[in-house]
Amino acid sequence: MPELRQEQFLKETKMAELVPTEVDKYNTLIATYDNEFKKWEARTKKIIRRYRDDTRSASGNDTAKFNILWSNVSTLIPAVYSKMPKADVSRRFGDNDPIGRVASTLVERALDFEIEHYTDFRSTMRHAVEDRFLGGRGVAWVRYEPHVVQVPGLPESPESDDGLQVTEDSDEAETKDYTAGQVEPMEQIEYECAPTDYVHWADFGHSVARTWEEVTQVWRWVYMTKDALVERFGEEAARNIPLDSGPDPLSNYASSQKEYTRAKICELWDKDTAKVYWFSKQGNKFIDVRDDPLELEQFFPCCKPLYATMTSDSLVPVPDFVLYQDQANELDILSDRIDGLVKSLRVRGVYDSSVPALQRLLTEGDNNSLIPVDKWMAFSEKGGLKGAIDLIPLDTLANALLQCYRARQEIKQQIYEITGLSDILRGASQASETATAQQIKGQFASLRLRSMQEEVAIFASDLIRLKAQIICTKFQPQTIMMYAAASQMQPVDQQMIPQALALIKDKPLRNFRIEVAADSLVQLDEAAIKRERTEFIGAFAGFLQQAMPVAQASPEMTPVLMEVMKFGVSAFKSSQQLEGVIDQALDQIKEKMAQPQQPKPDPEMIKLQAQQQSEQMRVQADMQATQAKAQFDAQLHQAKIQAEMQMEQMKVQAEMQAEAQKQQFTAQLESAKLEREQQMERFKAELDASTKIRVAQINHSASMHPDDITAQQQVQSLMNQDMRSMIEAMMNTVNNSNQQIMQSHNNTVGTMQEMMKNQSDNKEVMKAVADMIAAPKRIVRGPDGKAVGVEVVK
């Protein structure tokens, strides 16, 4: 079936060749470009093969070579592009425009997210710079890619569900008729991006012109699979496109690996008609035609390519290798000669066949070993070893080898002079050179390198401008705010985001300056950056020290000083936050100065008002002192009466308490005396009884057994101990009672003394207050002459 379709397609193509079509115009344009750049493409293929060293055969018997091309390209690429570019978006004019500043911050943050989050920009820049140093031209292509999803709860869309589109929605969706009762499919953008595509040097073309400004058409060839064709152009259009193409390999021996399973589609942008055309090279009609889908200011989705050596009469670039290919060929020849000399630099010669032992001399001989020789006398008569062997002289080969090395070094130096790669850039220098000499050499050597860096920076800036235009004109506001992390901005800036988004949509390149500094593409010296920032902080601190006195003396000069400060800060990168703070402070100062100022009062009036206020405060102070004295006298008299009444009450209470305690003490003494007398009577009775018992025991002891006498003595001892314990307990009870009575008496006496002391203190306090009221006083005035209080004159 595919063969029948291809034959049918070829028949239709042959019939269409008889009738001119719209595609013929652009096919002729492409053929003219191919004829103009045919030599350059063939030359570029050879250079890339040489760079990859694909010219060697699999046997490995090729001549030795010196790949100076790989060495130079590997040195130049990191010298001009070694890290991701940093976009710098600023207001085109340095006016005090906070909305423009916030808008530029949003665009710059969104660009940083696009560049750092997706890997396409990094790889595209790398490949474009590599193509510039190999073939002499690097190309990149920017497009808009929204990812559309179905809204939950709504019918599925008949379109593809992954949302991948090249520019706009298909026209088929606009022609569909939704009958009554059917719900039109609804879609929403899940996320959107502006990818940067690398365009291979063989897949890019443009109208033949002398300069890039004269180019009116650009195109690129895209190899699409069957599924990609159906997704992009629809199933009906994809059915008529043959899948007979694929990227061409560079190596001839790899031609069998080429895949012819894709369709070669041309995407052509015509500035004259402001339309975009998609067509196949074998087709006779356009697959799709769109009006300007991206609405870019320069129309083309690609910026000016990154060229090598160019002239003003042609856009065919001259690769750098072409300018020193003769010297590179000489290097290869010398490297092959050196290889041959090194291989031939070994011991060779002839010997007398009648002495076969000489052959073993160089093959079997070891350190400090001797080889026997027959007929030594005859051998020595012939001159010995010198007369029997003759070697090829090695000094001639060694001198030739040294000359080849010296010649190769000179040719390398010529190549460095042609390409601008000095020895200082390669890290090679002589020990005899001074630091100043190396610095001078580095400055001269960096002239051409600086020019290459500027070209790469311009290419990156143009590419980022295209992305910025797509972000500003195609992205939804919520997408820009999400990419720019607007919620993390300062609260003052967040209030101006709606106005900033409106400004972004209106001609972004006219309102903003978007560029990439050349220094941001190479590895910077961190010490130099720190040194610059330290110098800025020092200069800024010195400016503040000089500006503050001027601002205090002349407030009207403050806006001028703020503008000078802003002028100095804006020269530094990443200073937008400082600019925002300065703008806010400047606005506040202007608002404060715009408020009506009160006229300065007359000094004589101030003095008269101060005198009047002072006299008025003196009269008020005298009246207040008189009133206070009378009030205090009344309070003092009342306090004295109350104190006397309290003292009298306390005295009566103390006497009553003392009398009660005395009576209680007398009762306790009587009770203790009676108790002691009773205890003594009991003691006497017990003592008499025990004495009688003891006498009876003594009388009876004469007739008692000795053991009974011992037991009776033990019992008597125990009774004596119990008697002593009872007497001691009784004495302790009497002593405790006496101590409690004395303690109670002491407490009563202490309470009466404390009351008398408090009464004396109250009399002294009332006397001190009365003395203070009766003392002379004077008015206390503040720095402005106004009365602020009254103090006692000591």
mmCIF file of C-alpha atoms in Angstrom, residues 382-571:
data_model
loop_
_atom_site.group_PDB
_atom_site.id
_atom_site.type_symbol
_atom_site.label_atom_id
_atom_site.label_comp_id
_atom_site.label_asym_id
_atom_site.label_seq_id
_atom_site.Cartn_x
_atom_site.Cartn_y
_atom_site.Cartn_z
ATOM 1 C CA LYS A 382 90.797 -7.932 10.229
ATOM 2 C CA GLY A 383 90.303 -4.998 12.613
ATOM 3 C CA GLY A 384 88.095 -6.668 15.175
ATOM 4 C CA LEU A 385 84.575 -5.407 15.687
ATOM 5 C CA LYS A 386 85.159 -2.178 13.774
ATOM 6 C CA GLY A 387 86.255 -4.037 10.687
ATOM 7 C CA ALA A 388 83.456 -6.621 10.778
ATOM 8 C CA ILE A 389 80.376 -4.416 11.341
ATOM 9 C CA ASP A 390 79.127 -1.037 10.040
ATOM 10 C CA LEU A 391 75.979 0.756 11.445
ATOM 11 C CA ILE A 392 73.799 3.432 9.898
ATOM 12 C CA PRO A 393 74.629 6.780 11.575
ATOM 13 C CA LEU A 394 71.752 7.949 13.877
ATOM 14 C CA ASP A 395 72.923 11.523 14.286
ATOM 15 C CA THR A 396 71.588 12.404 10.824
ATOM 16 C CA LEU A 397 68.122 11.065 11.699
ATOM 17 C CA ALA A 398 68.190 12.779 15.079
ATOM 18 C CA ASN A 399 69.080 16.135 13.514
ATOM 19 C CA ALA A 400 66.303 15.731 10.958
ATOM 20 C CA LEU A 401 63.851 14.889 13.747
ATOM 21 C CA LEU A 402 64.835 18.017 15.694
ATOM 22 C CA GLN A 403 64.398 20.142 12.598
ATOM 23 C CA CYS A 404 60.914 18.710 12.058
ATOM 24 C CA TYR A 405 59.956 19.495 15.643
ATOM 25 C CA ARG A 406 61.213 23.042 15.271
ATOM 26 C CA ALA A 407 59.383 23.538 11.982
ATOM 27 C CA ARG A 408 56.144 22.223 13.451
ATOM 28 C CA GLN A 409 56.407 24.639 16.350
ATOM 29 C CA GLU A 410 56.880 27.536 13.951
ATOM 30 C CA ILE A 411 53.830 26.507 11.932
ATOM 31 C CA LYS A 412 51.759 26.287 15.107
ATOM 32 C CA GLN A 413 52.848 29.816 15.975
ATOM 33 C CA GLN A 414 51.719 30.993 12.535
ATOM 34 C CA ILE A 415 48.322 29.408 13.118
ATOM 35 C CA TYR A 416 48.033 31.140 16.491
ATOM 36 C CA GLU A 417 48.808 34.462 14.857
ATOM 37 C CA ILE A 418 46.172 33.851 12.197
ATOM 38 C CA THR A 419 43.462 32.765 14.618
ATOM 39 C CA GLY A 420 44.373 35.184 17.390
ATOM 40 C CA LEU A 421 45.130 32.452 19.925
ATOM 41 C CA SER A 422 48.207 33.724 21.723
ATOM 42 C CA ASP A 423 50.389 31.725 24.022
ATOM 43 C CA ILE A 424 49.091 33.626 27.039
ATOM 44 C CA LEU A 425 45.522 32.427 26.346
ATOM 45 C CA ARG A 426 46.734 28.853 26.162
ATOM 46 C CA GLY A 427 48.557 29.223 29.465
ATOM 47 C CA ALA A 428 52.001 28.950 27.871
ATOM 48 C CA SER A 429 54.721 31.496 28.572
ATOM 49 C CA GLN A 430 58.443 31.759 28.982
ATOM 50 C CA ALA A 431 60.078 31.948 32.377
ATOM 51 C CA SER A 432 62.108 34.961 31.292
ATOM 52 C CA GLU A 433 58.987 37.034 30.572
ATOM 53 C CA THR A 434 57.916 39.533 33.205
ATOM 54 C CA ALA A 435 54.402 39.881 34.532
ATOM 55 C CA THR A 436 54.000 43.196 32.706
ATOM 56 C CA ALA A 437 55.022 41.610 29.409
ATOM 57 C CA GLN A 438 52.515 38.807 29.874
ATOM 58 C CA GLN A 439 49.795 41.330 30.741
ATOM 59 C CA ILE A 440 50.512 43.329 27.586
ATOM 60 C CA LYS A 441 50.437 40.175 25.480
ATOM 61 C CA GLY A 442 47.168 39.148 27.079
ATOM 62 C CA GLN A 443 45.590 42.534 26.314
ATOM 63 C CA PHE A 444 46.558 42.403 22.657
ATOM 64 C CA ALA A 445 45.557 38.759 22.377
ATOM 65 C CA SER A 446 42.132 39.452 23.876
ATOM 66 C CA LEU A 447 41.158 41.991 21.206
ATOM 67 C CA ARG A 448 39.904 39.422 18.723
ATOM 68 C CA LEU A 449 38.656 37.174 21.489
ATOM 69 C CA ARG A 450 36.633 40.081 22.866
ATOM 70 C CA SER A 451 35.115 40.618 19.451
ATOM 71 C CA MET A 452 34.048 36.958 19.303
ATOM 72 C CA GLN A 453 32.536 37.231 22.757
ATOM 73 C CA GLU A 454 30.557 40.306 21.725
ATOM 74 C CA GLU A 455 29.207 38.475 18.664
ATOM 75 C CA VAL A 456 28.032 35.560 20.785
ATOM 76 C CA ALA A 457 26.495 37.997 23.288
ATOM 77 C CA ILE A 458 24.620 39.807 20.485
ATOM 78 C CA PHE A 459 23.349 36.478 19.162
ATOM 79 C CA ALA A 460 22.136 35.471 22.642
ATOM 80 C CA SER A 461 20.544 38.903 23.143
ATOM 81 C CA ASP A 462 18.639 38.689 19.842
ATOM 82 C CA LEU A 463 17.476 35.188 20.715
ATOM 83 C CA ILE A 464 16.288 36.250 24.166
ATOM 84 C CA ARG A 465 14.486 39.264 22.662
ATOM 85 C CA LEU A 466 12.448 36.882 20.537
ATOM 86 C CA LYS A 467 11.570 34.829 23.622
ATOM 87 C CA ALA A 468 10.680 38.021 25.486
ATOM 88 C CA GLN A 469 8.309 39.125 22.731
ATOM 89 C CA ILE A 470 6.548 35.759 22.791
ATOM 90 C CA ILE A 471 6.294 35.855 26.592
ATOM 91 C CA CYS A 472 4.901 39.400 26.585
ATOM 92 C CA THR A 473 2.400 38.995 23.752
ATOM 93 C CA LYS A 474 1.359 35.331 23.944
ATOM 94 C CA PHE A 475 1.634 34.250 27.559
ATOM 95 C CA GLN A 476 -1.308 34.634 29.908
ATOM 96 C CA PRO A 477 -0.874 37.126 32.789
ATOM 97 C CA GLN A 478 -1.089 34.363 35.381
ATOM 98 C CA THR A 479 1.682 32.458 33.596
ATOM 99 C CA ILE A 480 3.974 35.498 33.641
ATOM 100 C CA MET A 481 3.252 36.075 37.329
ATOM 101 C CA MET A 482 3.917 32.409 38.126
ATOM 102 C CA TYR A 483 7.207 32.317 36.187
ATOM 103 C CA ALA A 484 8.311 35.625 37.734
ATOM 104 C CA ALA A 485 7.352 34.592 41.302
ATOM 105 C CA ALA A 486 5.381 37.812 41.700
ATOM 106 C CA SER A 487 4.186 36.768 45.154
ATOM 107 C CA GLN A 488 7.766 37.036 46.442
ATOM 108 C CA MET A 489 8.280 40.611 45.300
ATOM 109 C CA GLN A 490 8.161 43.553 47.669
ATOM 110 C CA PRO A 491 4.643 44.642 48.743
ATOM 111 C CA VAL A 492 5.151 48.059 47.174
ATOM 112 C CA ASP A 493 5.975 46.427 43.817
ATOM 113 C CA GLN A 494 3.096 43.942 44.040
ATOM 114 C CA GLN A 495 0.606 46.818 44.033
ATOM 115 C CA MET A 496 1.855 47.924 40.601
ATOM 116 C CA ILE A 497 1.744 44.473 38.941
ATOM 117 C CA PRO A 498 -1.599 45.047 37.081
ATOM 118 C CA GLN A 499 -0.281 48.264 35.480
ATOM 119 C CA ALA A 500 3.026 46.534 34.742
ATOM 120 C CA LEU A 501 1.277 43.656 32.948
ATOM 121 C CA ALA A 502 -0.630 46.131 30.797
ATOM 122 C CA LEU A 503 2.656 47.838 29.906
ATOM 123 C CA ILE A 504 4.250 44.486 28.991
ATOM 124 C CA LYS A 505 1.581 43.728 26.392
ATOM 125 C CA ASP A 506 2.193 47.019 24.567
ATOM 126 C CA LYS A 507 5.284 46.828 22.313
ATOM 127 C CA PRO A 508 7.804 45.284 24.712
ATOM 128 C CA LEU A 509 10.880 46.108 22.613
ATOM 129 C CA ARG A 510 9.865 49.751 22.448
ATOM 130 C CA ASN A 511 9.509 50.084 26.210
ATOM 131 C CA PHE A 512 12.350 47.859 27.390
ATOM 132 C CA ARG A 513 15.997 47.257 26.599
ATOM 133 C CA ILE A 514 16.818 43.527 26.605
ATOM 134 C CA GLU A 515 20.441 42.510 26.255
ATOM 135 C CA VAL A 516 22.999 39.982 27.403
ATOM 136 C CA ALA A 517 26.388 41.159 28.578
ATOM 137 C CA ALA A 518 29.386 39.370 27.088
ATOM 138 C CA ASP A 519 30.855 38.883 30.557
ATOM 139 C CA SER A 520 27.832 36.861 31.619
ATOM 140 C CA LEU A 521 28.646 34.129 29.058
ATOM 141 C CA VAL A 522 32.114 33.300 30.398
ATOM 142 C CA GLN A 523 33.428 32.370 33.800
ATOM 143 C CA LEU A 524 33.943 35.571 35.764
ATOM 144 C CA ASP A 525 36.551 36.381 38.322
ATOM 145 C CA GLU A 526 34.698 36.219 41.657
ATOM 146 C CA ALA A 527 37.450 38.196 43.367
ATOM 147 C CA ALA A 528 36.989 41.011 40.837
ATOM 148 C CA ILE A 529 33.225 41.034 41.447
ATOM 149 C CA LYS A 530 33.723 41.254 45.215
ATOM 150 C CA ARG A 531 36.287 44.000 44.749
ATOM 151 C CA GLU A 532 33.895 46.028 42.580
ATOM 152 C CA ARG A 533 31.070 45.670 45.092
ATOM 153 C CA THR A 534 33.356 46.643 47.950
ATOM 154 C CA GLU A 535 34.445 49.740 46.047
ATOM 155 C CA PHE A 536 30.817 50.619 45.366
ATOM 156 C CA ILE A 537 29.874 50.285 49.053
ATOM 157 C CA GLY A 538 32.823 52.488 50.019
ATOM 158 C CA ALA A 539 31.931 55.136 47.447
ATOM 159 C CA PHE A 540 28.266 54.972 48.457
ATOM 160 C CA ALA A 541 29.105 55.421 52.143
ATOM 161 C CA GLY A 542 31.332 58.411 51.315
ATOM 162 C CA PHE A 543 28.572 59.962 49.232
ATOM 163 C CA LEU A 544 26.100 59.608 52.107
ATOM 164 C CA GLN A 545 28.524 61.268 54.531
ATOM 165 C CA GLN A 546 28.856 64.255 52.225
ATOM 166 C CA ALA A 547 25.209 64.395 51.170
ATOM 167 C CA MET A 548 23.568 64.202 54.594
ATOM 168 C CA PRO A 549 24.815 67.612 55.816
ATOM 169 C CA VAL A 550 23.748 69.220 52.533
ATOM 170 C CA ALA A 551 20.275 67.675 52.780
ATOM 171 C CA GLN A 552 19.872 68.830 56.381
ATOM 172 C CA ALA A 553 20.997 72.365 55.581
ATOM 173 C CA SER A 554 18.995 72.640 52.326
ATOM 174 C CA PRO A 555 16.046 70.189 52.191
ATOM 175 C CA GLU A 556 15.217 71.340 48.653
ATOM 176 C CA MET A 557 18.487 69.704 47.487
ATOM 177 C CA THR A 558 17.376 66.267 48.673
ATOM 178 C CA PRO A 559 15.681 65.217 45.353
ATOM 179 C CA VAL A 560 18.813 66.219 43.452
ATOM 180 C CA LEU A 561 21.003 64.138 45.769
ATOM 181 C CA MET A 562 18.631 61.165 45.422
ATOM 182 C CA GLU A 563 18.791 61.389 41.630
ATOM 183 C CA VAL A 564 22.605 61.455 41.786
ATOM 184 C CA MET A 565 22.520 58.396 44.017
ATOM 185 C CA LYS A 566 20.159 56.614 41.621
ATOM 186 C CA PHE A 567 22.412 57.513 38.700
ATOM 187 C CA GLY A 568 25.338 55.821 40.422
ATOM 188 C CA VAL A 569 23.408 52.742 41.528
ATOM 189 C CA SER A 570 21.844 52.085 38.102
ATOM 190 C CA ALA A 571 25.289 51.472 36.592
#
